[in-house]
Amino acid sequence: EIKKNIGKIFKKHNIVEYKSEPDYLSIDDYYKVIAYGGLYNAFAPNVTIDQITLTFVEYKYPRKLLRHLREERKLKISNPYEGIYYIQGDVFPAQIIVNDKRLPETENIFLKSLRSDLTRVEIENVLKALNMAGRTEKRLTYIETLLRVNSKLIKEAYTVLKIEPKDSIFVKTVTQAFQELYEESGWLPDYMDNLYKTAEVKAKAAEAEAKFAKANAAQAEAAEAAIETIAVERAIAMIKDGLPTEFIVKYSVLPKDKIDTLASNFESESAEKQNE
């Protein structure tokens, strides 16, 4: 038995049709899923028809479908909870969950947040809710999905993590989601190149100057110092963005011990500013 509003209708076997944001729940979709229920009942062993329910998750209110079911099929449509509509009297008990402003965020924050138009505040709220719910590492797929469809807010959302110790399960899990998303999507090289393009240009210019000045040891040394200065600036920018150490090592010319020192100094400075 599930006491939550979206699961109260559930029985032993529950078929879910989840519509994407641009899509909508049509009359044909409704009967198609009824057919799925019939096939499931016919071919799955030890399943009886009274153990099956249907759930439709939709981002738009299905006015045409509900009118059809109410007026033409004469089925009973009830609204027991905000954003949730029960269809009674058909082959299977069914519910339609309208995932828009009708569905209360207080009780359904994780379902309501599966959208591509979240604001920075909404992403912060769902990340905080995930943290409070615990078992964050078991929700990695959800976090990846959330970030995938709201990629523009990844950097802003990362600021929320500063409320947690960097070695907490919550921070590690979300950081892992960032890493896997960037690597899987092939975004990481472009992200790094675009984000630090200015530093990259400066570093290349300094490198060219170093090669040109090989005959002059003093100039070469100065150019190498300039390269290191740019590398340090780039590493500090990555540290401020909360990127993992292994990424900073990979995309800078600095060794890990140097990056660890820079990170430690940055944390100390941030702590001093907060105290002020």
XYZ file of N, CA and C in Angstrom:
828
model
N 0.845 -1.198 0.000
C 0.000 0.000 0.000
C 0.877 1.244 0.000
N 0.568 2.167 -0.880
C 1.296 3.433 -0.957
C 0.353 4.554 -0.526
N 0.751 5.321 0.464
C -0.126 6.370 0.998
C 0.020 7.688 0.247
N 1.106 7.849 -0.519
C 1.320 9.088 -1.248
C 0.219 9.296 -2.281
N -0.141 10.552 -2.550
C -1.275 10.860 -3.426
C -1.169 10.215 -4.803
N 0.037 10.159 -5.380
C 0.159 9.626 -6.741
C 0.146 8.104 -6.789
N 0.208 7.445 -5.622
C 0.268 5.987 -5.613
C -0.870 5.301 -4.897
N -1.841 6.062 -4.424
C -2.929 5.443 -3.654
C -3.770 4.481 -4.496
N -3.824 4.714 -5.786
C -4.630 3.864 -6.660
C -3.948 2.526 -6.959
N -2.641 2.447 -6.719
C -1.867 1.286 -7.164
C -2.330 -0.026 -6.545
N -2.193 -1.072 -7.356
C -2.424 -2.436 -6.874
C -1.130 -3.220 -7.071
N -1.208 -4.493 -7.416
C 0.009 -5.290 -7.517
C 0.774 -5.001 -8.811
N 0.050 -4.725 -9.904
C 0.689 -4.482 -11.200
C 0.186 -3.145 -11.737
N 1.117 -2.248 -12.035
C 0.740 -0.884 -12.388
C 1.477 -0.439 -13.657
N 0.711 -0.160 -14.694
C 1.274 0.259 -15.972
C 1.256 1.789 -16.040
N 2.419 2.370 -16.380
C 2.540 3.829 -16.406
C 2.878 4.306 -17.814
N 2.112 5.254 -18.312
C 2.395 5.929 -19.579
C 2.822 7.356 -19.234
N 4.113 7.661 -19.474
C 4.649 8.982 -19.104
C 4.863 9.782 -20.384
N 4.092 10.848 -20.562
C 4.197 11.671 -21.766
C 5.294 12.715 -21.592
N 6.045 12.962 -22.641
C 7.073 13.989 -22.579
C 6.424 15.372 -22.609
N 7.203 16.389 -22.301
C 6.644 17.746 -22.209
C 5.941 18.217 -23.492
N 6.551 18.048 -24.666
C 5.870 18.543 -25.879
C 4.680 17.684 -26.285
N 4.606 16.458 -25.795
C 3.559 15.519 -26.202
C 2.280 15.777 -25.398
N 1.216 15.055 -25.734
C -0.035 15.178 -24.983
C -0.729 13.823 -24.971
N -1.640 13.667 -24.045
C -2.370 12.413 -23.885
C -3.627 12.456 -24.741
N -3.622 11.683 -25.824
C -4.757 11.678 -26.747
C -5.732 10.548 -26.411
N -6.860 10.563 -27.063
C -7.842 9.484 -26.902
C -7.241 8.157 -27.362
N -6.518 8.178 -28.466
C -5.870 6.963 -28.967
C -4.834 6.429 -27.972
N -4.086 7.337 -27.348
C -3.090 6.920 -26.345
C -3.769 6.173 -25.201
N -4.899 6.689 -24.775
C -5.621 6.073 -23.665
C -5.990 4.624 -23.997
N -6.569 4.400 -25.184
C -6.989 3.046 -25.548
C -5.792 2.142 -25.840
N -4.695 2.733 -26.285
C -3.482 1.945 -26.518
C -2.983 1.347 -25.199
N -3.002 2.140 -24.134
C -2.517 1.651 -22.846
C -3.503 0.643 -22.247
N -4.786 0.807 -22.499
C -5.749 -0.218 -22.093
C -5.398 -1.540 -22.785
N -4.988 -1.439 -24.048
C -4.583 -2.650 -24.778
C -3.339 -3.269 -24.151
N -2.410 -2.424 -23.701
C -1.223 -2.936 -23.006
C -1.630 -3.727 -21.766
N -2.606 -3.161 -21.034
C -3.080 -3.849 -19.834
C -3.678 -5.204 -20.160
N -4.444 -5.268 -21.263
C -5.032 -6.535 -21.670
C -3.979 -7.553 -22.069
N -2.952 -7.111 -22.800
C -1.865 -8.011 -23.202
C -1.085 -8.501 -21.981
N -0.853 -7.586 -21.053
C -0.125 -7.954 -19.835
C -0.907 -9.014 -19.062
N -2.210 -8.795 -18.961
C -3.056 -9.752 -18.257
C -3.064 -11.107 -18.959
N -3.006 -11.086 -20.306
C -3.097 -12.332 -21.070
C -1.805 -13.140 -21.043
N -0.665 -12.465 -21.038
C 0.599 -13.178 -21.210
C 1.463 -13.288 -19.957
N 1.274 -12.406 -18.985
C 2.085 -12.499 -17.764
C 1.500 -13.589 -16.864
N 2.336 -14.462 -16.347
C 1.826 -15.550 -15.500
C 1.311 -15.039 -14.157
N 0.262 -15.673 -13.673
C -0.283 -15.387 -12.334
C -0.729 -13.938 -12.160
N -1.220 -13.327 -13.224
C -1.735 -11.960 -13.144
C -3.220 -11.990 -13.462
N -4.019 -11.412 -12.584
C -5.456 -11.322 -12.841
C -5.816 -9.880 -13.146
N -6.910 -9.689 -13.855
C -7.278 -8.371 -14.347
C -7.553 -7.382 -13.213
N -7.976 -7.903 -12.052
C -8.288 -7.002 -10.946
C -7.044 -6.567 -10.176
N -5.843 -7.006 -10.616
C -4.597 -6.592 -9.973
C -3.881 -5.482 -10.745
N -4.496 -5.023 -11.848
C -3.816 -4.086 -12.753
C -4.439 -2.690 -12.658
N -3.581 -1.662 -12.649
C -4.036 -0.273 -12.752
C -3.258 0.422 -13.862
N -3.813 1.523 -14.345
C -3.161 2.331 -15.367
C -2.915 3.737 -14.821
N -1.734 4.275 -15.090
C -1.415 5.646 -14.692
C -0.883 6.403 -15.900
N -1.428 7.585 -16.132
C -0.963 8.460 -17.213
C -0.388 9.725 -16.571
N 0.854 10.050 -16.899
C 1.454 11.300 -16.422
C 1.552 12.245 -17.608
N 0.988 13.428 -17.454
C 0.814 14.360 -18.565
C 1.159 15.768 -18.086
N 1.764 16.587 -18.955
C 2.128 17.957 -18.576
C 1.038 18.966 -18.915
N -0.004 18.508 -19.631
C -1.104 19.401 -20.000
C -2.427 18.748 -19.584
N -3.373 19.553 -19.203
C -4.688 19.031 -18.825
C -5.363 18.425 -20.055
N -5.678 17.101 -20.057
C -6.231 16.422 -21.248
C -7.733 16.652 -21.391
N -8.094 17.861 -21.733
C -9.505 18.251 -21.778
C -10.325 17.394 -22.741
N -9.780 17.173 -23.940
C -10.519 16.422 -24.959
C -10.747 14.981 -24.531
N -9.714 14.346 -23.950
C -9.844 12.956 -23.512
C -10.863 12.846 -22.386
N -10.795 13.707 -21.402
C -11.714 13.625 -20.264
C -13.154 13.891 -20.698
N -13.332 14.814 -21.648
C -14.688 15.063 -22.154
C -15.230 13.820 -22.855
N -14.351 13.169 -23.625
C -14.749 11.942 -24.329
C -15.165 10.853 -23.337
N -14.354 10.655 -22.309
C -14.647 9.601 -21.339
C -15.902 9.912 -20.532
N -16.098 11.185 -20.233
C -17.250 11.566 -19.406
C -18.550 11.588 -20.214
N -18.511 12.191 -21.401
C -19.743 12.413 -22.161
C -20.091 11.259 -23.101
N -19.087 10.688 -23.742
C -19.375 9.619 -24.696
C -19.334 8.234 -24.059
N -18.393 8.014 -23.157
C -18.284 6.701 -22.508
C -19.097 6.632 -21.218
N -19.529 7.781 -20.722
C -20.323 7.862 -19.494
C -19.561 7.298 -18.286
N -18.245 7.462 -18.289
C -17.430 7.003 -17.163
C -17.374 8.092 -16.097
N -17.151 7.672 -14.871
C -17.073 8.622 -13.772
C -15.657 9.161 -13.656
N -15.528 10.488 -13.693
C -14.231 11.151 -13.533
C -14.266 11.912 -12.209
N -13.355 11.567 -11.325
C -13.281 12.262 -10.036
C -11.912 12.919 -9.878
N -11.856 13.869 -8.969
C -10.621 14.630 -8.728
C -10.301 14.569 -7.228
N -9.841 13.393 -6.751
C -9.653 13.211 -5.307
C -8.509 14.033 -4.717
N -7.534 14.359 -5.526
C -6.387 15.144 -5.061
C -6.036 16.167 -6.132
N -5.425 17.255 -5.731
C -5.057 18.300 -6.684
C -4.161 17.729 -7.777
N -4.562 17.934 -9.037
C -3.756 17.492 -10.169
C -3.922 16.023 -10.517
N -4.762 15.289 -9.788
C -4.921 13.852 -10.023
C -6.396 13.547 -10.318
N -6.642 12.820 -11.414
C -8.007 12.521 -11.841
C -8.174 11.009 -11.974
N -9.198 10.458 -11.311
C -9.480 9.032 -11.381
C -10.523 8.771 -12.470
N -10.303 7.706 -13.231
C -11.274 7.251 -14.231
C -11.842 5.927 -13.727
N -13.126 5.920 -13.417
C -13.746 4.744 -12.811
C -14.813 4.161 -13.743
N -14.878 2.832 -13.774
C -15.897 2.159 -14.568
C -15.389 1.571 -15.865
N -14.100 1.747 -16.189
C -13.547 1.169 -17.402
C -12.937 -0.195 -17.083
N -12.240 -0.799 -18.053
C -11.676 -2.139 -17.871
C -10.734 -2.175 -16.678
N -9.890 -1.133 -16.563
C -8.942 -1.062 -15.447
C -9.138 0.255 -14.691
N -8.925 0.267 -13.377
C -8.877 1.537 -12.661
C -7.726 2.364 -13.231
N -7.956 3.642 -13.478
C -6.926 4.475 -14.097
C -6.890 5.839 -13.432
N -5.719 6.470 -13.512
C -5.576 7.840 -13.024
C -4.754 8.644 -14.022
N -5.049 9.935 -14.096
C -4.268 10.870 -14.894
C -3.635 11.873 -13.938
N -2.324 11.959 -13.964
C -1.604 12.925 -13.130
C -1.185 14.078 -14.030
N -1.731 15.254 -13.790
C -1.393 16.429 -14.594
C -0.246 17.156 -13.897
N 0.922 17.035 -14.473
C 2.138 17.553 -13.836
C 2.357 19.022 -14.193
N 1.424 19.852 -13.772
C 1.579 21.292 -13.959
C 1.302 21.968 -12.619
N 0.837 23.195 -12.630
C 0.617 23.923 -11.377
C -0.453 23.264 -10.509
N -1.262 22.379 -11.087
C -2.294 21.707 -10.304
C -1.694 20.774 -9.251
N -0.586 20.146 -9.589
C 0.023 19.159 -8.685
C 0.809 19.894 -7.594
N 0.524 19.642 -6.325
C 1.186 20.391 -5.245
C 2.668 20.047 -5.129
N 3.516 21.067 -5.134
C 4.957 20.854 -5.036
C 5.350 20.318 -3.668
N 4.615 20.709 -2.633
C 4.976 20.278 -1.283
C 4.983 18.767 -1.149
N 4.106 18.097 -1.892
C 4.019 16.640 -1.789
C 4.663 15.923 -2.976
N 4.901 16.651 -4.059
C 5.369 15.998 -5.289
C 6.540 16.733 -5.931
N 7.478 17.213 -5.122
C 8.566 18.045 -5.641
C 9.424 17.304 -6.661
N 9.650 15.987 -6.460
C 10.527 15.263 -7.373
C 9.855 15.029 -8.730
N 8.570 14.702 -8.712
C 7.844 14.531 -9.973
C 7.687 15.868 -10.685
N 7.334 16.919 -9.964
C 7.121 18.233 -10.571
C 8.410 18.805 -11.147
N 9.549 18.366 -10.618
C 10.830 18.923 -11.079
C 11.354 18.249 -12.333
N 10.677 17.218 -12.828
C 11.093 16.571 -14.076
C 10.581 17.393 -15.256
N 11.159 18.611 -15.389
C 10.777 19.529 -16.454
C 12.039 20.213 -16.961
N 11.929 20.809 -18.131
C 13.090 21.469 -18.726
C 13.083 22.976 -18.503
N 12.101 23.486 -17.768
C 12.006 24.936 -17.595
C 12.147 25.344 -16.137
N 12.913 24.582 -15.370
C 13.094 24.916 -13.962
C 13.867 26.224 -13.812
N 13.562 26.959 -12.765
C 14.345 28.142 -12.427
C 15.483 27.731 -11.511
N 16.423 28.645 -11.311
C 17.545 28.336 -10.428
C 17.038 28.018 -9.019
N 16.049 28.766 -8.551
C 15.500 28.540 -7.208
C 14.851 27.159 -7.127
N 14.139 26.753 -8.175
C 13.488 25.440 -8.179
C 14.515 24.318 -8.148
N 15.621 24.489 -8.888
C 16.673 23.466 -8.851
C 17.291 23.400 -7.462
N 17.513 24.558 -6.854
C 18.060 24.568 -5.498
C 17.112 23.845 -4.538
N 15.813 24.097 -4.690
C 14.837 23.470 -3.799
C 14.832 21.954 -3.934
N 14.905 21.451 -5.178
C 14.861 19.996 -5.356
C 16.157 19.359 -4.885
N 17.291 20.044 -5.058
C 18.552 19.507 -4.551
C 18.541 19.446 -3.028
N 17.994 20.481 -2.414
C 17.890 20.487 -0.946
C 16.958 19.358 -0.484
N 15.845 19.165 -1.221
C 14.907 18.101 -0.861
C 15.568 16.731 -1.003
N 16.368 16.541 -2.053
C 17.102 15.284 -2.228
C 18.043 15.049 -1.061
N 18.710 16.105 -0.648
C 19.652 15.990 0.461
C 18.934 15.603 1.751
N 17.790 16.230 1.996
C 17.023 15.945 3.218
C 16.439 14.535 3.185
N 16.101 14.057 1.969
C 15.493 12.724 1.853
C 16.488 11.612 2.137
N 17.795 11.901 1.989
C 18.812 10.885 2.240
C 18.925 9.909 1.081
N 19.815 8.928 1.227
C 20.052 7.905 0.199
C 20.296 8.552 -1.164
N 21.008 9.697 -1.152
C 21.220 10.445 -2.388
C 21.906 9.619 -3.449
N 22.853 8.762 -3.030
C 23.604 7.983 -4.017
C 22.699 7.048 -4.807
N 21.526 6.693 -4.242
C 20.591 5.820 -4.948
C 19.722 6.599 -5.934
N 19.862 7.904 -5.931
C 19.050 8.744 -6.807
C 19.883 9.380 -7.919
N 21.027 8.778 -8.232
C 21.928 9.355 -9.221
C 21.244 9.507 -10.578
N 20.464 8.509 -11.003
C 19.793 8.586 -12.300
C 18.825 9.766 -12.343
N 18.122 9.992 -11.246
C 17.188 11.127 -11.190
C 17.958 12.438 -11.311
N 19.066 12.546 -10.569
C 19.855 13.777 -10.603
C 20.403 14.021 -11.997
N 20.882 12.967 -12.661
C 21.398 13.102 -14.025
C 20.302 13.601 -14.970
N 19.089 13.048 -14.817
C 17.968 13.469 -15.659
C 17.639 14.938 -15.412
N 17.609 15.316 -14.156
C 17.306 16.696 -13.784
C 18.310 17.656 -14.409
N 19.589 17.310 -14.341
C 20.627 18.180 -14.886
C 20.643 18.162 -16.407
N 20.335 16.995 -16.991
C 20.375 16.865 -18.449
C 19.379 17.814 -19.122
N 18.192 17.948 -18.540
C 17.169 18.776 -19.180
C 17.211 20.223 -18.718
N 18.112 20.532 -17.781
C 18.271 21.911 -17.315
C 19.754 22.272 -17.297
N 20.452 21.922 -18.379
C 21.910 22.032 -18.400
C 22.402 23.459 -18.188
N 21.627 24.454 -18.622
C 22.074 25.839 -18.493
C 22.184 26.288 -17.039
N 21.502 25.571 -16.149
C 21.511 25.982 -14.746
C 22.480 25.170 -13.900
N 23.291 24.324 -14.540
C 24.195 23.467 -13.777
C 25.138 24.301 -12.917
N 25.734 25.313 -13.513
C 26.703 26.111 -12.767
C 26.042 26.826 -11.592
N 24.835 27.402 -11.838
C 24.136 28.096 -10.757
C 23.755 27.127 -9.632
N 23.295 25.919 -10.035
C 22.877 24.936 -9.032
C 24.046 24.492 -8.170
N 25.225 24.521 -8.735
C 26.396 24.059 -7.990
C 26.644 24.904 -6.748
N 26.186 26.163 -6.767
C 26.408 27.021 -5.604
C 25.713 26.471 -4.365
N 24.634 25.726 -4.576
C 23.896 25.148 -3.449
C 24.786 24.184 -2.663
N 25.680 23.528 -3.364
C 26.491 22.495 -2.724
C 27.419 23.068 -1.668
N 27.625 24.383 -1.699
C 28.532 24.984 -0.724
C 27.973 24.925 0.697
N 26.684 24.609 0.820
C 26.122 24.482 2.162
C 26.476 23.137 2.776
N 27.062 22.251 1.971
C 27.400 20.911 2.441
C 28.909 20.716 2.438
N 29.455 19.900 3.326
C 30.887 19.556 3.249
C 31.185 18.900 1.911
N 32.345 19.230 1.331
C 32.640 18.731 -0.009
C 32.792 17.213 -0.060
N 32.996 16.569 1.102
C 33.141 15.116 1.106
C 31.852 14.401 1.508
N 30.725 15.162 1.579
C 29.458 14.526 1.949
C 28.934 13.678 0.800
N 28.066 12.723 1.123
C 27.481 11.855 0.091
C 26.703 12.692 -0.918
N 26.017 13.716 -0.435
C 25.214 14.568 -1.314
C 26.089 15.243 -2.369
N 27.165 15.893 -1.929
C 28.043 16.596 -2.858
C 28.719 15.608 -3.810
N 29.179 14.483 -3.278
C 29.837 13.489 -4.124
C 28.885 12.961 -5.196
N 27.628 12.736 -4.807
C 26.665 12.182 -5.753
C 26.351 13.166 -6.871
N 26.100 14.421 -6.506
C 25.782 15.408 -7.533
C 27.004 15.684 -8.402
N 28.184 15.701 -7.794
C 29.410 15.884 -8.569
C 29.583 14.739 -9.559
N 29.297 13.520 -9.131
C 29.392 12.370 -10.028
C 28.404 12.510 -11.182
N 27.204 13.021 -10.864
C 26.210 13.232 -11.922
C 26.723 14.241 -12.937
N 27.350 15.327 -12.448
C 27.933 16.312 -13.357
C 28.967 15.659 -14.257
N 29.879 14.909 -13.653
C 30.961 14.289 -14.405
C 30.421 13.353 -15.484
N 29.505 12.470 -15.096
C 28.985 11.491 -16.049
C 28.209 12.176 -17.174
N 27.454 13.213 -16.813
C 26.688 13.934 -17.822
C 27.622 14.613 -18.818
N 28.653 15.275 -18.328
C 29.582 15.993 -19.205
C 30.365 15.027 -20.082
N 30.816 13.915 -19.475
C 31.610 12.960 -20.246
C 30.762 12.239 -21.288
N 29.565 11.790 -20.866
C 28.682 11.059 -21.779
C 28.254 11.938 -22.947
N 27.999 13.218 -22.676
C 27.515 14.117 -23.714
C 28.642 14.688 -24.563
N 29.887 14.441 -24.155
C 31.021 14.990 -24.896
C 31.160 16.485 -24.732
N 30.571 17.022 -23.630
C 30.598 18.464 -23.423
C 31.885 18.958 -22.783
N 32.570 18.077 -22.093
C 33.654 18.540 -21.231
C 34.724 19.334 -21.982
N 35.271 18.822 -23.089
C 36.300 19.611 -23.773
C 35.798 20.982 -24.220
N 34.585 21.027 -24.811
C 34.032 22.300 -25.271
C 33.773 23.234 -24.097
N 33.247 22.656 -23.011
C 32.952 23.455 -21.818
C 34.225 24.116 -21.298
N 35.270 23.317 -21.172
C 36.516 23.841 -20.646
C 37.111 24.882 -21.599
N 37.059 24.586 -22.891
C 37.631 25.510 -23.874
C 36.894 26.838 -23.880
N 35.554 26.779 -23.840
C 34.772 28.008 -23.881
C 34.887 28.807 -22.591
N 34.822 28.087 -21.471
C 34.812 28.756 -20.176
C 36.136 29.454 -19.899
N 37.196 28.845 -20.344
C 38.526 29.396 -20.041
C 39.253 29.828 -21.307
N 38.474 30.278 -22.295
C 39.058 30.622 -23.586
C 40.092 31.738 -23.454
N 39.767 32.743 -22.665
C 40.683 33.865 -22.491
C 42.005 33.405 -21.900
N 41.935 32.594 -20.858
C 43.156 32.098 -20.238
C 43.954 31.232 -21.217
N 43.222 30.465 -22.045
C 43.889 29.594 -23.013
C 44.665 30.432 -24.030
N 44.044 31.505 -24.518
C 44.710 32.378 -25.487
C 45.951 33.005 -24.872
N 45.824 33.463 -23.621
C 46.975 34.067 -22.949
C 48.102 33.061 -22.777
N 47.718 31.838 -22.408
C 48.729 30.808 -22.195
C 49.462 30.483 -23.492
N 48.724 30.391 -24.599
C 49.346 30.093 -25.891
C 50.265 31.227 -26.318
N 49.852 32.457 -26.060
C 50.697 33.600 -26.405
C 51.992 33.579 -25.596
N 51.846 33.268 -24.322
C 53.032 33.193 -23.470
C 53.949 32.063 -23.903
N 53.341 30.950 -24.320
C 54.134 29.811 -24.781
C 54.907 30.169 -26.050
N 54.233 30.872 -26.968
C 54.904 31.297 -28.197
C 56.044 32.256 -27.883
N 55.802 33.123 -26.945
C 56.848 34.065 -26.538
C 58.040 33.330 -25.945
N 57.758 32.268 -25.190
C 58.842 31.492 -24.581
C 59.704 30.837 -25.657
N 59.050 30.282 -26.679
C 59.799 29.640 -27.756
C 60.649 30.666 -28.510
N 60.061 31.824 -28.741
C 60.763 32.868 -29.482
C 61.976 33.382 -28.712
N 61.881 33.328 -27.394
C 62.923 33.921 -26.553
C 63.912 32.893 -26.024
N 64.007 31.749 -26.686
C 64.906 30.698 -26.200
C 66.341 31.192 -26.086
N 66.741 32.038 -27.008
C 68.122 32.518 -27.003
C 68.398 33.401 -25.798
N 67.378 33.936 -25.251
C 67.560 34.822 -24.104
C 66.998 34.122 -22.872
N 67.858 33.621 -22.044
C 67.442 32.835 -20.881
C 66.529 33.625 -19.960
N 66.804 34.884 -19.789
C 66.009 35.696 -18.871
C 64.589 35.857 -19.396
N 64.460 36.115 -20.722
C 63.139 36.261 -21.308
C 62.367 34.943 -21.277
N 63.080 33.842 -21.548
C 62.435 32.536 -21.513
C 61.894 32.227 -20.125
N 62.685 32.574 -19.122
C 62.248 32.318 -17.744
C 61.011 33.154 -17.409
N 61.019 34.404 -17.878
C 59.867 35.278 -17.631
C 58.623 34.743 -18.331
N 58.806 34.243 -19.565
C 57.666 33.701 -20.305
C 57.102 32.465 -19.623
N 58.003 31.608 -19.130
C 57.551 30.415 -18.420
C 56.786 30.790 -17.153
N 57.261 31.845 -16.491
C 56.557 32.323 -15.296
C 55.161 32.822 -15.669
N 55.074 33.470 -16.844
C 53.771 33.966 -17.301
C 52.827 32.808 -17.580
N 53.369 31.754 -18.190
C 52.553 30.572 -18.457
C 52.023 29.979 -17.159
N 52.904 29.884 -16.163
C 52.471 29.317 -14.879
C 51.422 30.209 -14.229
N 51.584 31.536 -14.359
C 50.603 32.462 -13.786
C 49.223 32.242 -14.399
N 49.197 32.091 -15.727
C 47.925 31.851 -16.405
C 47.341 30.506 -15.974
N 48.221 29.494 -15.854
C 47.752 28.172 -15.444
C 47.143 28.230 -14.044
N 47.766 29.005 -13.159
C 47.248 29.147 -11.795
C 45.888 29.844 -11.828
N 45.768 30.906 -12.639
C 44.484 31.617 -12.745
C 43.391 30.676 -13.248
N 43.744 29.870 -14.237
C 42.781 28.928 -14.794
C 42.374 27.890 -13.759
N 43.344 27.372 -13.021
C 43.040 26.368 -12.004
C 42.156 26.948 -10.914
N 42.430 28.193 -10.508
C 41.619 28.838 -9.461
C 40.182 29.024 -9.957
N 40.020 29.383 -11.229
C 38.673 29.532 -11.793
C 37.922 28.215 -11.754
N 38.616 27.116 -12.074
C 37.976 25.794 -12.023
C 37.616 25.418 -10.590
N 38.505 25.752 -9.648
C 38.243 25.451 -8.234
C 36.991 26.190 -7.779
N 36.871 27.460 -8.159
C 35.694 28.255 -7.790
C 34.419 27.669 -8.383
N 34.552 27.037 -9.560
C 33.386 26.405 -10.196
C 33.037 25.072 -9.559
N 33.876 24.615 -8.611
C 33.584 23.364 -7.927
C 33.920 22.120 -8.718
N 34.760 22.247 -9.755
C 35.098 21.073 -10.563
C 36.032 20.147 -9.799
N 35.925 18.843 -10.013
C 36.747 17.866 -9.302
C 38.239 18.044 -9.611
N 39.069 17.669 -8.642
C 40.509 17.843 -8.778
C 41.066 17.138 -10.006
N 40.585 15.919 -10.275
C 41.135 15.180 -11.415
C 40.869 15.889 -12.736
N 39.730 16.618 -12.826
C 39.457 17.381 -14.034
C 40.418 18.566 -14.155
N 40.673 19.224 -13.014
C 41.558 20.390 -13.024
C 42.971 19.972 -13.422
N 43.410 18.828 -12.911
C 44.724 18.306 -13.288
C 44.776 18.044 -14.792
N 43.694 17.450 -15.309
C 43.652 17.068 -16.719
C 43.666 18.277 -17.637
N 42.987 19.349 -17.232
C 42.838 20.498 -18.118
C 43.680 21.699 -17.690
N 44.712 21.456 -16.948
C 45.678 22.504 -16.621
C 47.064 21.890 -16.707
N 48.087 22.736 -16.576
C 49.461 22.232 -16.658
C 50.070 22.122 -15.267
N 49.239 22.138 -14.254
C 49.735 22.118 -12.881
C 49.629 20.721 -12.280
N 50.568 20.351 -11.428
C 50.504 19.049 -10.748
C 49.444 19.049 -9.662
N 49.053 17.867 -9.222
C 47.972 17.726 -8.235
C 48.297 18.432 -6.920
N 49.567 18.334 -6.459
C 49.896 18.957 -5.171
C 49.743 20.472 -5.229
N 50.057 21.065 -6.403
C 49.886 22.507 -6.573
C 48.406 22.873 -6.537
N 47.584 22.061 -7.187
C 46.135 22.318 -7.213
C 45.543 22.157 -5.817
N 46.011 21.159 -5.066
C 45.534 20.968 -3.691
C 45.848 22.191 -2.838
N 47.045 22.752 -3.025
C 47.434 23.951 -2.277
C 46.541 25.132 -2.637
N 46.282 25.317 -3.942
C 45.413 26.408 -4.393
C 44.004 26.253 -3.827
N 43.499 25.015 -3.832
C 42.151 24.749 -3.304
C 42.079 25.053 -1.827
N 43.122 24.672 -1.099
C 43.170 24.930 0.346
C 43.192 26.426 0.620
N 43.985 27.172 -0.167
C 44.049 28.624 0.006
C 42.714 29.277 -0.305
N 42.051 28.777 -1.343
C 40.751 29.336 -1.728
C 39.715 29.117 -0.621
N 39.715 27.922 -0.038
C 38.769 27.622 1.041
C 39.042 28.499 2.252
N 40.310 28.730 2.553
C 40.668 29.578 3.691
C 40.211 31.012 3.457
N 40.439 31.533 2.236
C 40.016 32.894 1.919
C 38.495 33.023 1.978
N 37.809 32.006 1.477
C 36.332 32.051 1.495
C 35.826 32.045 2.933
N 36.460 31.237 3.779
C 36.057 31.180 5.195
C 36.293 32.509 5.880
N 37.408 33.164 5.569
C 37.708 34.463 6.175
C 36.681 35.519 5.749
N 36.303 35.481 4.457
C 35.318 36.448 3.969
C 33.959 36.238 4.637
N 33.601 34.966 4.844
C 32.324 34.676 5.512
C 32.339 35.164 6.958
N 33.474 34.996 7.618
C 33.600 35.452 8.999
C 33.485 36.968 9.085
N 34.064 37.659 8.069
C 33.970 39.127 8.056
C 32.533 39.574 7.909
